[in-house]
Amino acid sequence: MVLGDEVAAGHSDPCDGYAASSWADRLAAALRSTQPCLAYRNLGRRGLSVSEIRAGQVAKALAFKGDLAAAVVGVDHVLGQSFDADSTETELSRIIGPLRDARADVIVIGPFDISRSGLISETRRPEINQCLRQLAHRTHELAVQRGAMHVDLASHPASADPGIYSRDGRHFSARGHAVAAATVIRHLADRLSGRGTSV
């Protein structure tokens, strides 16, 4: 089960050498290689705030009764200059909490840090970087508290590569989806093998 905004939905720009497959579809394919009967549903939609994701998707995710839920939130708030760390943390807690209470494993995936790519104006780079740092910190704390996993793409070296972003900067290119999927799969593998931590 996937919840979230346009990054969750898998919107993508084409990139030579990379299949037009979202990070979530790639993750599902990797899981199906060992669990062929895996059921998969993606609730992600473009332009949703964290509160809209919580209000519109959590009940559907619970009804799906999946073992694993992945959530991506915060992109619109950060890029749209409406990020509030406290309200984002509250809403994210209301997403993670019910899923964990239902005994689902939860992965919260933070966006790449586009402020490092050279695609953002110099005047906005410090603001976006600071917001993404706050988002990562708050998500990390929630993951620790609730036994969830946190994949912090903002700290990934690929954040500095302009080729992983779409033209509008709000989602990934096909290359970005491939990098994100590989990172999430690696975190999951580490967790399942006992090498990973709760974040």
Short mmCIF file of C-alpha atoms in Angstrom, two decimals:
data_model
loop_
_atom_site.label_atom_id
_atom_site.label_comp_id
_atom_site.label_asym_id
_atom_site.label_seq_id
_atom_site.Cartn_x
_atom_site.Cartn_y
_atom_site.Cartn_z
CA MET A 1 0.00 0.00 0.00
CA VAL A 2 1.33 3.44 -0.94
CA LEU A 3 -0.01 6.73 0.45
CA GLY A 4 0.95 10.28 -0.38
CA ASP A 5 1.25 13.05 -2.92
CA GLU A 6 2.55 13.18 -6.51
CA VAL A 7 5.85 11.56 -5.54
CA ALA A 8 3.87 8.62 -4.19
CA ALA A 9 1.64 8.61 -7.27
CA GLY A 10 4.69 8.11 -9.46
CA HIS A 11 4.52 11.07 -11.83
CA SER A 12 7.68 11.04 -13.91
CA ASP A 13 9.59 12.63 -16.76
CA PRO A 14 11.30 10.23 -19.21
CA CYS A 15 15.04 9.65 -18.98
CA ASP A 16 17.20 7.80 -21.51
CA GLY A 17 18.22 4.37 -20.29
CA TYR A 18 15.54 4.12 -17.60
CA ALA A 19 12.19 2.37 -17.78
CA ALA A 20 9.08 4.48 -17.21
CA SER A 21 8.36 2.76 -13.91
CA SER A 22 7.74 4.56 -10.62
CA TRP A 23 9.68 3.85 -7.44
CA ALA A 24 6.53 2.28 -5.96
CA ASP A 25 5.98 -0.01 -8.96
CA ARG A 26 9.64 -1.01 -8.83
CA LEU A 27 9.33 -1.77 -5.12
CA ALA A 28 6.21 -3.86 -5.71
CA ALA A 29 7.98 -5.77 -8.49
CA ALA A 30 10.93 -6.51 -6.20
CA LEU A 31 8.61 -7.77 -3.47
CA ARG A 32 6.67 -9.88 -5.97
CA SER A 33 9.89 -11.62 -6.99
CA THR A 34 9.71 -13.41 -3.63
CA GLN A 35 5.94 -13.12 -3.01
CA PRO A 36 4.21 -13.60 -6.39
CA CYS A 37 0.72 -13.20 -4.92
CA LEU A 38 1.48 -9.79 -3.42
CA ALA A 39 -1.47 -7.38 -3.61
CA TYR A 40 -0.50 -3.76 -4.27
CA ARG A 41 -2.47 -0.52 -4.32
CA ASN A 42 -1.24 3.04 -4.77
CA LEU A 43 -3.41 5.83 -3.33
CA GLY A 44 -0.99 8.65 -4.16
CA ARG A 45 -2.45 11.75 -5.81
CA ARG A 46 -0.95 14.97 -7.13
CA GLY A 47 -1.17 18.17 -5.08
CA LEU A 48 -2.30 16.78 -1.73
CA SER A 49 -1.36 18.33 1.61
CA VAL A 50 -0.41 16.10 4.54
CA SER A 51 -3.83 16.67 6.12
CA GLU A 52 -5.57 15.71 2.85
CA ILE A 53 -3.48 12.55 2.64
CA ARG A 54 -4.42 11.64 6.21
CA ALA A 55 -8.11 12.42 5.72
CA GLY A 56 -8.50 10.76 2.34
CA GLN A 57 -6.14 7.80 2.36
CA VAL A 58 -5.59 6.32 5.84
CA ALA A 59 -9.04 4.70 6.10
CA LYS A 60 -8.61 3.18 2.63
CA ALA A 61 -5.17 1.88 3.57
CA LEU A 62 -6.55 0.30 6.75
CA ALA A 63 -9.39 -1.31 4.79
CA PHE A 64 -6.83 -2.80 2.40
CA LYS A 65 -5.28 -4.64 5.38
CA GLY A 66 -1.79 -4.71 3.92
CA ASP A 67 1.34 -5.86 5.74
CA LEU A 68 3.44 -2.98 4.44
CA ALA A 69 2.59 0.70 3.89
CA ALA A 70 4.85 3.30 2.31
CA ALA A 71 4.09 7.01 2.69
CA VAL A 72 5.55 10.07 0.97
CA VAL A 73 4.46 13.48 2.23
CA GLY A 74 5.62 17.08 2.40
CA VAL A 75 6.70 17.95 -1.14
CA ASP A 76 3.89 20.43 -1.81
CA HIS A 77 4.34 22.10 1.58
CA VAL A 78 8.08 22.58 1.15
CA LEU A 79 8.07 23.74 -2.48
CA GLY A 80 4.88 25.74 -2.07
CA GLN A 81 6.24 27.74 0.88
CA SER A 82 3.54 26.47 3.24
CA PHE A 83 5.63 24.08 5.35
CA ASP A 84 4.86 24.07 9.07
CA ALA A 85 6.93 21.55 11.02
CA ASP A 86 4.49 21.18 13.92
CA SER A 87 1.35 20.61 11.84
CA THR A 88 3.21 18.31 9.46
CA GLU A 89 4.45 16.22 12.37
CA THR A 90 0.94 16.03 13.85
CA GLU A 91 -0.64 14.89 10.58
CA LEU A 92 2.17 12.46 9.84
CA SER A 93 1.69 10.94 13.29
CA ARG A 94 -1.99 10.47 12.44
CA ILE A 95 -0.95 8.60 9.31
CA ILE A 96 1.71 6.38 10.88
CA GLY A 97 -0.11 5.66 14.15
CA PRO A 98 -3.23 3.87 12.85
CA LEU A 99 -1.18 1.85 10.37
CA ARG A 100 1.23 0.69 13.06
CA ASP A 101 -1.70 -0.01 15.40
CA ALA A 102 -3.05 -2.27 12.65
CA ARG A 103 0.32 -4.07 12.72
CA ALA A 104 1.45 -2.89 9.32
CA ASP A 105 5.12 -2.19 8.75
CA VAL A 106 5.45 1.44 7.70
CA ILE A 107 8.12 3.15 5.60
CA VAL A 108 8.07 6.94 5.43
CA ILE A 109 10.09 8.25 2.51
CA GLY A 110 11.39 11.80 2.56
CA PRO A 111 11.94 13.67 -0.74
CA PHE A 112 15.32 14.30 -2.34
CA ASP A 113 16.83 17.68 -1.46
CA ILE A 114 16.38 19.64 -4.67
CA SER A 115 18.07 22.68 -3.10
CA ARG A 116 21.40 20.89 -3.69
CA SER A 117 20.78 20.36 -7.41
CA GLY A 118 21.27 23.85 -8.79
CA LEU A 119 17.68 23.85 -10.09
CA ILE A 120 16.35 26.15 -7.37
CA SER A 121 16.98 29.89 -7.26
CA GLU A 122 19.70 30.97 -4.85
CA THR A 123 17.19 32.97 -2.82
CA ARG A 124 15.07 29.88 -2.06
CA ARG A 125 17.80 27.28 -1.56
CA PRO A 126 18.44 27.95 2.16
CA GLU A 127 14.71 27.94 2.95
CA ILE A 128 14.03 24.67 1.12
CA ASN A 129 17.09 23.00 2.61
CA GLN A 130 16.06 24.04 6.12
CA CYS A 131 12.48 22.82 5.62
CA LEU A 132 13.69 19.45 4.35
CA ARG A 133 16.05 19.13 7.32
CA GLN A 134 13.16 19.81 9.69
CA LEU A 135 10.94 17.34 7.84
CA ALA A 136 13.63 14.66 8.05
CA HIS A 137 14.23 15.30 11.76
CA ARG A 138 10.54 15.19 12.69
CA THR A 139 9.98 12.08 10.56
CA HIS A 140 12.99 10.37 12.15
CA GLU A 141 11.62 11.04 15.63
CA LEU A 142 8.17 9.70 14.73
CA ALA A 143 9.67 6.61 13.13
CA VAL A 144 11.66 5.86 16.27
CA GLN A 145 8.60 6.35 18.48
CA ARG A 146 6.31 4.15 16.38
CA GLY A 147 8.71 1.47 15.18
CA ALA A 148 8.49 2.61 11.57
CA MET A 149 11.24 2.99 8.98
CA HIS A 150 12.43 6.31 7.62
CA VAL A 151 14.19 6.54 4.27
CA ASP A 152 15.77 10.00 4.13
CA LEU A 153 16.35 10.69 0.44
CA ALA A 154 17.28 14.30 1.23
CA SER A 155 20.65 13.08 2.51
CA HIS A 156 21.25 10.85 -0.53
CA PRO A 157 24.21 11.96 -2.72
CA ALA A 158 21.93 11.83 -5.76
CA SER A 159 20.05 14.86 -4.41
CA ALA A 160 22.75 17.01 -6.04
CA ASP A 161 22.12 15.47 -9.48
CA PRO A 162 19.68 17.59 -11.54
CA GLY A 163 18.97 14.55 -13.70
CA ILE A 164 16.86 12.84 -11.03
CA TYR A 165 14.19 15.57 -11.01
CA SER A 166 11.27 16.35 -13.29
CA ARG A 167 11.17 19.59 -15.25
CA ASP A 168 8.84 21.20 -12.69
CA GLY A 169 10.93 19.97 -9.74
CA ARG A 170 7.93 18.51 -7.95
CA HIS A 171 8.53 14.86 -8.71
CA PHE A 172 11.23 12.52 -10.02
CA SER A 173 12.50 11.71 -13.47
CA ALA A 174 12.59 8.04 -14.43
CA ARG A 175 16.17 8.03 -13.18
CA GLY A 176 15.10 9.53 -9.86
CA HIS A 177 12.46 6.82 -9.47
CA ALA A 178 15.11 4.15 -10.06
CA VAL A 179 17.43 5.66 -7.44
CA ALA A 180 14.61 6.06 -4.92
CA ALA A 181 13.41 2.49 -5.44
CA ALA A 182 16.89 1.04 -5.02
CA THR A 183 17.35 3.00 -1.79
CA VAL A 184 14.01 1.89 -0.34
CA ILE A 185 14.63 -1.75 -1.32
CA ARG A 186 18.06 -1.65 0.32
CA HIS A 187 16.56 -0.27 3.56
CA LEU A 188 13.91 -2.97 3.54
CA ALA A 189 16.48 -5.70 2.92
CA ASP A 190 18.63 -4.43 5.79
CA ARG A 191 15.61 -4.33 8.09
CA LEU A 192 14.53 -7.86 7.19
CA SER A 193 18.06 -9.21 7.61
CA GLY A 194 18.36 -7.58 11.03
CA ARG A 195 21.12 -5.17 9.99
CA GLY A 196 18.88 -2.10 9.83
CA THR A 197 17.49 0.08 12.59
CA SER A 198 14.04 1.58 12.95
CA VAL A 199 14.94 4.45 10.64
#
